[in-house]
CSV table of C-alpha atoms in Angstrom, one decimal:
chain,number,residue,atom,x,y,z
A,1,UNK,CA,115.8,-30.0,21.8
A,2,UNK,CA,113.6,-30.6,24.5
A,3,UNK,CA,116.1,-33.1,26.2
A,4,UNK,CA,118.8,-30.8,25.9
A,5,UNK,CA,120.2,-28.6,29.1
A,6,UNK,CA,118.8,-24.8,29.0
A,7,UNK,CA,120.6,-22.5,26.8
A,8,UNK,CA,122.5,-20.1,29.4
A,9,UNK,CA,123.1,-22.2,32.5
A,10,UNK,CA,125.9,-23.8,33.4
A,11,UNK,CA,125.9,-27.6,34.4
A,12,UNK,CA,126.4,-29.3,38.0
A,13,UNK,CA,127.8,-32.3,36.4
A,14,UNK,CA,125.0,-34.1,37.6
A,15,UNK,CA,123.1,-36.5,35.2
A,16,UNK,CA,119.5,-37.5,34.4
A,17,UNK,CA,119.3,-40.9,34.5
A,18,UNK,CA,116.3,-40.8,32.6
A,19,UNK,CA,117.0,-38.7,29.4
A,20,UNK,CA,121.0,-38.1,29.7
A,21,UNK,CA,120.4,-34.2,30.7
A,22,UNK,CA,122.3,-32.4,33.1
A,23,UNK,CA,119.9,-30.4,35.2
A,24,UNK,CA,121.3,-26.4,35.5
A,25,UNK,CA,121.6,-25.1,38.5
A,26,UNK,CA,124.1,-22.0,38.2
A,27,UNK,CA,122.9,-19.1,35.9
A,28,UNK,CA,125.3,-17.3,33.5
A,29,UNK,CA,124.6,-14.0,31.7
A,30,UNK,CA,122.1,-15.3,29.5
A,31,UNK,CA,119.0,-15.3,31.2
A,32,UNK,CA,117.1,-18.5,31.3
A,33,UNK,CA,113.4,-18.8,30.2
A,34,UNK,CA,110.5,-19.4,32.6
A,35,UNK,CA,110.3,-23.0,30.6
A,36,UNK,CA,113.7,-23.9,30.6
A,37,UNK,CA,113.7,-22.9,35.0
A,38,UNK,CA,110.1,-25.1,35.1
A,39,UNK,CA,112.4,-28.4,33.8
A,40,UNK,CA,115.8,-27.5,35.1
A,41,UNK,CA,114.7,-26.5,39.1
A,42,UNK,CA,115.3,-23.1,40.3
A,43,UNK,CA,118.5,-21.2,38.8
A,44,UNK,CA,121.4,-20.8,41.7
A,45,UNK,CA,123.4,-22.9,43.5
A,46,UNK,CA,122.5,-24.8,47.0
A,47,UNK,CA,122.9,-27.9,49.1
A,48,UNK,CA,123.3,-31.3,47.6
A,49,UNK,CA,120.2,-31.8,48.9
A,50,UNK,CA,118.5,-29.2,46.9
A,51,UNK,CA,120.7,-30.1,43.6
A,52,UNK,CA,118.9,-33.8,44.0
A,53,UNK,CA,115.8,-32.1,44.5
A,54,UNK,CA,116.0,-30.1,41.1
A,55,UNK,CA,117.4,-33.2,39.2
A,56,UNK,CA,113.9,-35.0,40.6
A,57,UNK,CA,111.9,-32.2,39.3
A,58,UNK,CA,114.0,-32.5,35.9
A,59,UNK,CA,112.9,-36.6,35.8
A,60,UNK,CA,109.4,-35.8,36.4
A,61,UNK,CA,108.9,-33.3,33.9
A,62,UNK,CA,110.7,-35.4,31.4
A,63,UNK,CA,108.9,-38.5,32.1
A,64,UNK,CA,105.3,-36.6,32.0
A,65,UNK,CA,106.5,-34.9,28.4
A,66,UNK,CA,108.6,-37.9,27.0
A,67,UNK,CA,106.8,-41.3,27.2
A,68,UNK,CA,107.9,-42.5,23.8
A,69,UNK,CA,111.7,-41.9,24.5
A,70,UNK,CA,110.9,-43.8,27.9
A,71,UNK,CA,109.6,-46.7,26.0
A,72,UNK,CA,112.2,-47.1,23.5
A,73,UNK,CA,114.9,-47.2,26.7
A,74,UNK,CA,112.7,-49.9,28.1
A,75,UNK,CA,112.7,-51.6,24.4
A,76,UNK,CA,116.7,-51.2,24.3
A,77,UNK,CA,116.7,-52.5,27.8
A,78,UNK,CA,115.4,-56.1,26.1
A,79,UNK,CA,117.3,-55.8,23.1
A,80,UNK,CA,120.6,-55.5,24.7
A,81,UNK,CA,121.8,-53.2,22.8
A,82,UNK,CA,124.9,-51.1,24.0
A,83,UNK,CA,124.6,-49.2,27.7
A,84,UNK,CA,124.4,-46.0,25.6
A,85,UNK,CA,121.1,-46.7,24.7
A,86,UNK,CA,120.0,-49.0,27.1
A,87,UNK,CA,118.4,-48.4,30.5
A,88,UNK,CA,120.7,-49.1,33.1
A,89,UNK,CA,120.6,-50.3,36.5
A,90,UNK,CA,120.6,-46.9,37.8
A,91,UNK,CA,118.2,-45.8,35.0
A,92,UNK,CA,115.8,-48.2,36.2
A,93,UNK,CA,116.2,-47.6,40.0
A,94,UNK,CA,115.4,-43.9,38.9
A,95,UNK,CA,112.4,-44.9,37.3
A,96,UNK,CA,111.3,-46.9,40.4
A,97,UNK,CA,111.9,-44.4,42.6
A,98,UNK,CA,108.9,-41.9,40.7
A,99,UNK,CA,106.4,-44.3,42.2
A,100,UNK,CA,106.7,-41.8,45.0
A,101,UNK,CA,105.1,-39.1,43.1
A,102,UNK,CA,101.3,-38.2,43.5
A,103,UNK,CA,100.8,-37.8,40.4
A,104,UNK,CA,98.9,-40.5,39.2
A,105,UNK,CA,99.6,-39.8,35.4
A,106,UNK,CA,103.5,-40.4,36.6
A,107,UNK,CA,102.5,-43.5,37.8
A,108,UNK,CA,100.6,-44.8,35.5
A,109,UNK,CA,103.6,-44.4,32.9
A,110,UNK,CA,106.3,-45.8,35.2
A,111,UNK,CA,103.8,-48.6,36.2
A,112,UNK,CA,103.3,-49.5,32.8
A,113,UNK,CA,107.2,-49.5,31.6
A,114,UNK,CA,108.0,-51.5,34.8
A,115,UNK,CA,105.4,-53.4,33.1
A,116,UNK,CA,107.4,-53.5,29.8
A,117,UNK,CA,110.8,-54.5,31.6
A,118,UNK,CA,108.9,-57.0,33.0
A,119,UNK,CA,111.2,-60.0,35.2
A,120,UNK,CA,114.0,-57.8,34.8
A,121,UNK,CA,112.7,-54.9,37.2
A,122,UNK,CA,111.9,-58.0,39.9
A,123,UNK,CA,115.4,-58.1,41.5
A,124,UNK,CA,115.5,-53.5,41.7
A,125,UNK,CA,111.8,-53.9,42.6
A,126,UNK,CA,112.8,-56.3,45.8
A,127,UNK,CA,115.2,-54.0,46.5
A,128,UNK,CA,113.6,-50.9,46.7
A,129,UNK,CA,111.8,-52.2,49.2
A,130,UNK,CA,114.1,-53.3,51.3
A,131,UNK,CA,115.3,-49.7,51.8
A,132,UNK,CA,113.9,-47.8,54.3
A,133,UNK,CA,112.8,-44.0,53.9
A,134,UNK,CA,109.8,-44.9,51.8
A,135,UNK,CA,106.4,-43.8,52.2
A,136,UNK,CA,103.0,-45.5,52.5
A,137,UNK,CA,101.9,-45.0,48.7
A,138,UNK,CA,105.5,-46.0,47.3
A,139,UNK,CA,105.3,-49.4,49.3
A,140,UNK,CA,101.8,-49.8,48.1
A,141,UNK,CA,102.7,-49.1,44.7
A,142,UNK,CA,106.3,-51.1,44.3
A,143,UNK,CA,104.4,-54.3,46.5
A,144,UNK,CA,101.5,-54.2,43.9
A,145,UNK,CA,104.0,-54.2,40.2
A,146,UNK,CA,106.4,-56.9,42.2
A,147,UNK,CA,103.3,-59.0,43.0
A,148,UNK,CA,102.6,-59.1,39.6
A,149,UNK,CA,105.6,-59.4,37.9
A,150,UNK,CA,106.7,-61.8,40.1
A,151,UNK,CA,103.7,-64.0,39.6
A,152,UNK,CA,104.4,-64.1,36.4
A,153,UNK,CA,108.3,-65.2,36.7
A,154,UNK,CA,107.7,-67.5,39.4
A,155,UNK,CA,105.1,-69.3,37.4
A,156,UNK,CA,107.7,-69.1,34.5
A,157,UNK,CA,110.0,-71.1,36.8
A,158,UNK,CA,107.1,-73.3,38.5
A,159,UNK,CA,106.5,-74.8,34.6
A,160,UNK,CA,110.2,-75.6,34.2
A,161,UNK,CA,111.2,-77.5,37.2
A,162,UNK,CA,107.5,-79.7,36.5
A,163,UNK,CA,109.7,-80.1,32.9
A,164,UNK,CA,112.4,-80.9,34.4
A,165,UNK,CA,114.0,-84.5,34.6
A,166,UNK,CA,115.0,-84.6,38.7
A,167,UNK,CA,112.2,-82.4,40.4
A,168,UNK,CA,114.7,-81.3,43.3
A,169,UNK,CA,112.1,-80.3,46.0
A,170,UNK,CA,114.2,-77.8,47.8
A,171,UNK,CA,113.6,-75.8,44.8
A,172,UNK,CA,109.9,-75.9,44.6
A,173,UNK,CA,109.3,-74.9,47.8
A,174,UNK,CA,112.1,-71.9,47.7
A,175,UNK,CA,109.5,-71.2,44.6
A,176,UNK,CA,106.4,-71.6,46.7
A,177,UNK,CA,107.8,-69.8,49.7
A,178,UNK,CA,108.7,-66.6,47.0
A,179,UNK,CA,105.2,-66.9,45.4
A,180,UNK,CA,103.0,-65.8,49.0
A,181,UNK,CA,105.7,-63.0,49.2
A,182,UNK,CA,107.5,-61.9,46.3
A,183,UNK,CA,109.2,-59.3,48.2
A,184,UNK,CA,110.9,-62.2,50.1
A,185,UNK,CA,114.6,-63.6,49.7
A,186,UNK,CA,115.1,-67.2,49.6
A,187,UNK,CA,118.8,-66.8,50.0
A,188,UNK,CA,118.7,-67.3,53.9
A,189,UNK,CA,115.8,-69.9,53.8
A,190,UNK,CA,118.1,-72.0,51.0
A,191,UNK,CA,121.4,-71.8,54.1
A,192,UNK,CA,119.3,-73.2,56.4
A,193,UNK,CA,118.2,-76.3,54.4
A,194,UNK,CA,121.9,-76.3,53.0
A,195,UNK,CA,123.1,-76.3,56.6
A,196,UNK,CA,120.9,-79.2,57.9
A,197,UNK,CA,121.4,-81.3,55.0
A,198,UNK,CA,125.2,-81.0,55.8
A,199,UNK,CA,124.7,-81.7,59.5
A,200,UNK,CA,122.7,-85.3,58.4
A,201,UNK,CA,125.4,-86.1,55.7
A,202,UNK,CA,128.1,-86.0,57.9
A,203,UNK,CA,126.7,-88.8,59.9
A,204,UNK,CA,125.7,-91.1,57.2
A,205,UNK,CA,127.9,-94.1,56.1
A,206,UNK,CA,127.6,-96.8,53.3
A,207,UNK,CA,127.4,-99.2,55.4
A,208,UNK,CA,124.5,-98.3,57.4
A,209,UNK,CA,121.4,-100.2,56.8
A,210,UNK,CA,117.7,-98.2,55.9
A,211,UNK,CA,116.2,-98.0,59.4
A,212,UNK,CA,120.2,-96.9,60.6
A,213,UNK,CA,120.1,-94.8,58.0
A,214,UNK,CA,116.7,-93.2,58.9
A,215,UNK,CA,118.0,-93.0,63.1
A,216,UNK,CA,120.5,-90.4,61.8
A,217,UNK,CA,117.8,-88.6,59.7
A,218,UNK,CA,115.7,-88.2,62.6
A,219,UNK,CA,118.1,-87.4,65.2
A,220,UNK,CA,119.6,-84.3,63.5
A,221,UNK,CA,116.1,-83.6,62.2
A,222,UNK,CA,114.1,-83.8,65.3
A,223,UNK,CA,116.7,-84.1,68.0
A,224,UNK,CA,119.7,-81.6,66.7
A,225,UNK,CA,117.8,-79.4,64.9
A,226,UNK,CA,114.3,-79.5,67.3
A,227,UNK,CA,111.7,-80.0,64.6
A,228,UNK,CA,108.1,-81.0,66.1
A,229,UNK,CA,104.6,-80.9,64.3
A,230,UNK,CA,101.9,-78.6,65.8
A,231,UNK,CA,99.3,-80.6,67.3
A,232,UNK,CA,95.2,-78.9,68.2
A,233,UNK,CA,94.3,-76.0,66.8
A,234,UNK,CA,92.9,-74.7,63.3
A,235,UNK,CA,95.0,-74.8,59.8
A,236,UNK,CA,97.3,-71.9,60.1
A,237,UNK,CA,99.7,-70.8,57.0
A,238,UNK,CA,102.2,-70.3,59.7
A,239,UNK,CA,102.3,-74.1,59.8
A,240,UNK,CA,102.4,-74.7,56.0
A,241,UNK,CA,104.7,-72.5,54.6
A,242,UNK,CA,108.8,-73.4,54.0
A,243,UNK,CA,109.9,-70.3,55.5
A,244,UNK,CA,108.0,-70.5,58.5
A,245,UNK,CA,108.5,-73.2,59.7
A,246,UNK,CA,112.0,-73.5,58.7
A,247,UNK,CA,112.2,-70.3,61.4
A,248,UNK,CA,109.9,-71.7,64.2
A,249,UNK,CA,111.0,-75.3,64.0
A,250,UNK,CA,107.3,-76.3,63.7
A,251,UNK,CA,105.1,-77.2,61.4
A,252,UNK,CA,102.0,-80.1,59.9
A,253,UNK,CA,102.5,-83.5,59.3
A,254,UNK,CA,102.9,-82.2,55.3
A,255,UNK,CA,104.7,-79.4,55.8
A,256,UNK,CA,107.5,-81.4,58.0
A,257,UNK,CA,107.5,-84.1,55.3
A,258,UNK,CA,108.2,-81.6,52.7
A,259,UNK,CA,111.5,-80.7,54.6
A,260,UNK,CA,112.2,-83.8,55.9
A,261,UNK,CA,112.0,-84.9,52.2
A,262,UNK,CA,114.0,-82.2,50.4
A,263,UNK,CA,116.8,-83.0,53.1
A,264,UNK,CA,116.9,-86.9,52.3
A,265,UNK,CA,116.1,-86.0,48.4
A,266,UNK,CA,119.8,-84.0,48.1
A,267,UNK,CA,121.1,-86.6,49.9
A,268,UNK,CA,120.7,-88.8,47.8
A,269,UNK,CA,118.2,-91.7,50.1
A,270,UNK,CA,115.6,-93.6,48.5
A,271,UNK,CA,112.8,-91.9,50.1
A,272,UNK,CA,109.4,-90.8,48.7
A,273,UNK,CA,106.4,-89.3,49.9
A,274,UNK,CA,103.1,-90.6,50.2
A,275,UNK,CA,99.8,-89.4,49.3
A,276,UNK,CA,98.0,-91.2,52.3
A,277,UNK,CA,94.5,-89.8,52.7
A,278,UNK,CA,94.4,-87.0,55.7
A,279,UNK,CA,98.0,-88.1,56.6
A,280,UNK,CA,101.2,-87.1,54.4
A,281,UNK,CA,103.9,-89.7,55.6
A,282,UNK,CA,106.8,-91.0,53.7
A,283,UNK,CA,108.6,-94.4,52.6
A,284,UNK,CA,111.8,-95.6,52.0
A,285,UNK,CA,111.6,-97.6,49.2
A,286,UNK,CA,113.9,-100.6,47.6
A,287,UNK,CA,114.9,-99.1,44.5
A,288,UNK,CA,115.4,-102.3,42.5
A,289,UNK,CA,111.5,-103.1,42.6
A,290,UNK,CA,109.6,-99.8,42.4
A,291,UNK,CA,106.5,-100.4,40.3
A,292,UNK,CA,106.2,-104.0,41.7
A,293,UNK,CA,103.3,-104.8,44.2
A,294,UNK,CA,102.8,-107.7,46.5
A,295,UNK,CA,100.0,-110.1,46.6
A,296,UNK,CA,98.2,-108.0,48.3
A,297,UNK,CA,98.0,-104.9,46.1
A,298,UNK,CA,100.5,-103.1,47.8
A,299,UNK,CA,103.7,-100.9,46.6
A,300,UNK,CA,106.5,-103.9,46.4
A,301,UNK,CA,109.3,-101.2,46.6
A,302,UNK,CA,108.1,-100.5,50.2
A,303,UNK,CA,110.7,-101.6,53.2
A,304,UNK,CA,109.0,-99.2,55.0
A,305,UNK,CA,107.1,-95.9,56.2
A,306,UNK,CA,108.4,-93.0,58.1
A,307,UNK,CA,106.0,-90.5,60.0
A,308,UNK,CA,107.3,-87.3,60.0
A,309,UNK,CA,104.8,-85.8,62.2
A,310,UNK,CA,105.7,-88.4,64.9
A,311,UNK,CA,109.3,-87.6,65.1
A,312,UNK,CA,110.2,-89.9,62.0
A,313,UNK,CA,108.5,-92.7,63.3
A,314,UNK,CA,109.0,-96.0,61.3
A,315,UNK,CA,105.5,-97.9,60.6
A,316,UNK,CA,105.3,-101.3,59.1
A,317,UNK,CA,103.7,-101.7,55.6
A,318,UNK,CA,100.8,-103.9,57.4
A,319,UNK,CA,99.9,-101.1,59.6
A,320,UNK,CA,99.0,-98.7,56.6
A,321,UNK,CA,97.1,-101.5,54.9
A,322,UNK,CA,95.1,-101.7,57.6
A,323,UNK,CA,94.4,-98.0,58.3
A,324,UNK,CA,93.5,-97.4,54.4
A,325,UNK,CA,91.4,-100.9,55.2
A,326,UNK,CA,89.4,-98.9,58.3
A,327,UNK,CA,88.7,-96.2,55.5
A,328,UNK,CA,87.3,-98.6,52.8
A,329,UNK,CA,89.9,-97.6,50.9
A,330,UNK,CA,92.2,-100.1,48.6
A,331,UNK,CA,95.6,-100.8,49.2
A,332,UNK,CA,97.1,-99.7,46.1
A,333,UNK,CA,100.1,-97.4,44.2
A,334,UNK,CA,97.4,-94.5,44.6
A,335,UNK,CA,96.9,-94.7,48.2
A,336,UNK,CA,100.2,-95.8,49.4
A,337,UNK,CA,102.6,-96.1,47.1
A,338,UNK,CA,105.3,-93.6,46.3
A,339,UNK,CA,103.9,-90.4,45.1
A,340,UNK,CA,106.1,-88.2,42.0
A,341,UNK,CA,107.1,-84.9,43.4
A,342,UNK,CA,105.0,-83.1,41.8
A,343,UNK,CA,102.3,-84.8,43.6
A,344,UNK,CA,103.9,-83.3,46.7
A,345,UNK,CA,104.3,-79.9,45.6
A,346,UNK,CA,100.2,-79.9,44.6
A,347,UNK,CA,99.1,-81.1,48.0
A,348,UNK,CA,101.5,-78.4,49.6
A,349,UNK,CA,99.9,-75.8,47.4
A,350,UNK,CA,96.6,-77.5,48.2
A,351,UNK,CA,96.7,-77.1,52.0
A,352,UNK,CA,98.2,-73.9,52.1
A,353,UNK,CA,95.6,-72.3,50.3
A,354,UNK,CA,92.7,-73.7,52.8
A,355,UNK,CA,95.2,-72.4,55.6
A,356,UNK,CA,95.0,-68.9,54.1
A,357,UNK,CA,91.0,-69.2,53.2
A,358,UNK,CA,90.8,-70.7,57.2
A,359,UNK,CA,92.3,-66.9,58.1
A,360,UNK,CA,89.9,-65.4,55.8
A,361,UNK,CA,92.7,-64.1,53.8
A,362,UNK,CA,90.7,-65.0,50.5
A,363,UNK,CA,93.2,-63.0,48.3
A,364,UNK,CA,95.8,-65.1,49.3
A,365,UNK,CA,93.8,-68.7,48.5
A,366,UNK,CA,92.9,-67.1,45.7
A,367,UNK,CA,96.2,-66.6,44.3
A,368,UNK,CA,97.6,-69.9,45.4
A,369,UNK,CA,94.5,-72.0,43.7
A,370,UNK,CA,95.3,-70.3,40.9
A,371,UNK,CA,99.0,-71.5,41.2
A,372,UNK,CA,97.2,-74.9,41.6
A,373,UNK,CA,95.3,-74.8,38.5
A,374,UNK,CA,98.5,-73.6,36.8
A,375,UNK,CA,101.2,-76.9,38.2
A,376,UNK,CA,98.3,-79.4,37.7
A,377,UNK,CA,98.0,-77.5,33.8
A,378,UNK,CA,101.7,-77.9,33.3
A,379,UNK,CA,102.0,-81.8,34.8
A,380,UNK,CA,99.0,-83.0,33.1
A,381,UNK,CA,101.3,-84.7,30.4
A,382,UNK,CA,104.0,-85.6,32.8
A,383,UNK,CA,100.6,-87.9,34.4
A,384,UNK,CA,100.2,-89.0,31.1
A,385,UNK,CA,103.0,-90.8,30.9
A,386,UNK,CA,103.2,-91.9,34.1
A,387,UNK,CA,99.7,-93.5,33.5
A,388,UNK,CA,100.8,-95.1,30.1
C-alpha cells in the first residue's frame, strides 16, 4: 500500500500527519527501493532537523500522489466523525504549512482543501501567521485563503447580528474592524472597550439626571480616557476604523460616535445615534415617547443631542432644527430622529470605504462596498417593518 512505511526500514516513531505513515529513516538488511527512499527521505539516521526534513518530503509526496485520501480527511473533518479519521488540529496545521512549497500543483491542492474546511481553517490560518520564520510566498499565500475564507464567515456573522433582536454595536464593529484585516484579533480591541465601559459605569448612579448622566460619559470619554476628533485634512481610514482609533485616541465625528455609542449602548443609557446629514451626532432620548413627534415635526423622544466630535457637547433640539432648516431639509424621524443600529453600522461601512478609495486603495473600497451591498441586502426586511 502506497501509504504504508517501506518494506525494510525501521521507523523513527515519527508520524505523518497527513496519511498516518511513519517516515523510515534507519535501514535494515533489506534493501530499500529507489521508490520507497523517493517517499521516505534518504535511508540513515541524522539530526532532528534532518528527520523533519524527511517527514516534509514524505507529506509532499503523499499530498501530490493522494488527493482523494486528502479530501475524504477534509470531508471527515465536517462530519465529525472520530479523530481516527478526522483531520486534526495538527493535521491541518501540517497541511497549512505546504503553502511553503514552490510547487504550484501542491498549492493548488492544499488551497483548494483549505477551501473545503472552509471557517474551520480561519482560526490555524490566523495563526500561522502570527508565527514568525515564514517566507514571502507563504504569507502571500496563507493572507490570500484567510482573506477569503474570512469574508465569507464574517459576512456569515454580519447577516446574524442584522437578525438579531438587540444589535449590540460593540459587536459589529469587532466584525467590521476583522473584515479590513482578517488576519487581525479582536480580543485586545474588545478589553479596551470592556475596560472603558467599566471605568464610566463605575461613576454612574440612579439618581443622576440625563445631562449628569452624559458629564460622566464625557469625562471618562474625553477627559480620562483622551478621545478627540481629527479636525483638517483628507478622509483617512486611520480615522474610521474601530481599531484605530481605539489605539490613537482619535478619530471623525462618526467614527467617535460609534465608540462613544457602543460604550453607552452596554451600559444600558437611552442613547441613539443620528443620521444628521454631513454630521453623525447622537441623542438621548425619553424612552416612554419614542415614535412621537412634536408640533413641529420633530422626534418627541428627544431631551436632547450630544456631539461627539465636540467633546460630547450637548445641543438643544431647536439648534438642529434650524441647521437641517439652513439645508432645506425637513425636520423629521429621517433627519433627526433616532436612527436603528443598523443604520449606524451602514454609514460606518459607507465612510470607510471612501476613506480607503481617498488613499487610492481601490481593493479595499471595493471589498467594503461590497460588504455594503451585502448588510443593506440582509436589513432590507428589518426596514420593512420598521416602515410598516
Amino acid at each position: 500500500m502506497a501509504d504504508q512505511p517501506p518494506i525494510g526500514l525501521k521507523h523513527s516513531g515519527l508520524i505523518c500527519c497527513i496519511c498516518g505513515a511513519r517516515p523510515a529513516v534507519v535501514a535494515t538488511k533489506r534493501p530499500s527501493t529507489p521508490s520507497n527512499a523517493d517517499i521516505s527521505g534518504s535511508v540513515g539516521g541524522g539530526s532532528p532537523a534532518e528527520i523533519g526534513r524527511r517527514g516534509r518530503i514524505h507529506m509532499v509526496v503523499f499530498i501530490r500522489t493522494h488527493p482523494i485520501k486528502i479530501a475524504r480527511k477534509t470531508q471527515n473533518y465536517f462530519a465529525g466523525q472520530e479523530p481516527e479519521s478526522a483531520m486534526s488540529v495538527t493535521e491541518l496545521h501540517a497541511l497549512i504549512s505546504l503553502l511553503e512549497d514552490p510547487d504550484e500543483g501542491i498549492y493548488t491542492t492544499v488551497k483548494q482543501e483549505l477551501e473545503r474546511i472552509g471557517e474551520a481553517a480561519v482560526p490555524s490560518l490566523r495563526k500561522a501567521l502570527e508565527e514568525d520564520g515564514h517566507g514571502a510566498m507563504f504569507l502571500d499565500r496563507a493572507k490570500s485563503i484567510l482573506d477569503q475564507l474570512a469574508t465569507d464567515e464574517i459576512r456569515t456573522s454580519f447577516a446574524g447580528w442584522v437578525e438579531s433582536p438587540d444589535h449590540g454595536l460593540t459587536t459589529a464593529l469587532l466584525l467590521l474592524d476583522q473584515y479590513v484585516d482578517p488576519a487581525s484579533e479582536t480580543s485586545s480591541l474588545r478589553e479596551d472597550l470592556q475596560r472603558i465601559r467599566q471605568d464610566i459605569w463605575l461613576e454612574l448612579h440612579d439618581d443622576m439626571t440625563a445631562l449628569e448622566q452624559v458629564r460622566v460619559v464625557n469625562r471618562i470619554f474625553f477627559e480620562h480616557h483622551g478621545f478627540d476628533g481629527t479636525r483638517g485634512g483628507a478622509a483617512r481610514p486611520m480615522h474610521a476604523l474601530p481599531s484605530q482609533v481605539l489605539s490613537q485616541r482619535k478619530g471623525n465625528s462618526l467614527a467617535l460616535g460609534a465608540l462613544y455609542l457602543a460604550m453607552v449602548q452596554e451600559l444600558g443609557l437611552p442613547i441613539h445615534g443620528v443620521n444628521l446629514p454631513n454630521h453623525f451626532i447622537l441623542a438621548y432620548c425619553d424612552g416612554g415617547h419614542l415614535g412621537e413627534f412634536s408640533a413641529d415635526g420633530s422626534p418627541g423622544s428627544v431631551l436632547f443631542y450630544i456631539n461627539p466630535f465636540n467633546k460630547g457637547g450637548v445641543i438643544h433640539p431647536e439648534e438642529v432644527n434650524a441647521f437641517l432648516g439652513h439645508l432645506d431639509l425637513p425636520v423629521d424621524q429621517g433627519h433627526c430622529g433616532p436612527c436603528h443600529p443598523v443604520d449606524v453600522l451602514r454609514r460606518l461601512i459607507g465612510n470607510l470605504a471612501y476613506a480607503y478609495e481617498r488613499q487610492e486603495d481601490l481593493g479595499q473600497a471595493e471589498r467594503l462596498r461590497e460588504l455594503l451591498f451585502f448588510v443593506e441586502g440582509c436589513s432590507a426586511p428589518q426596514n420593512a417593518e420598521r416602515s410598516e
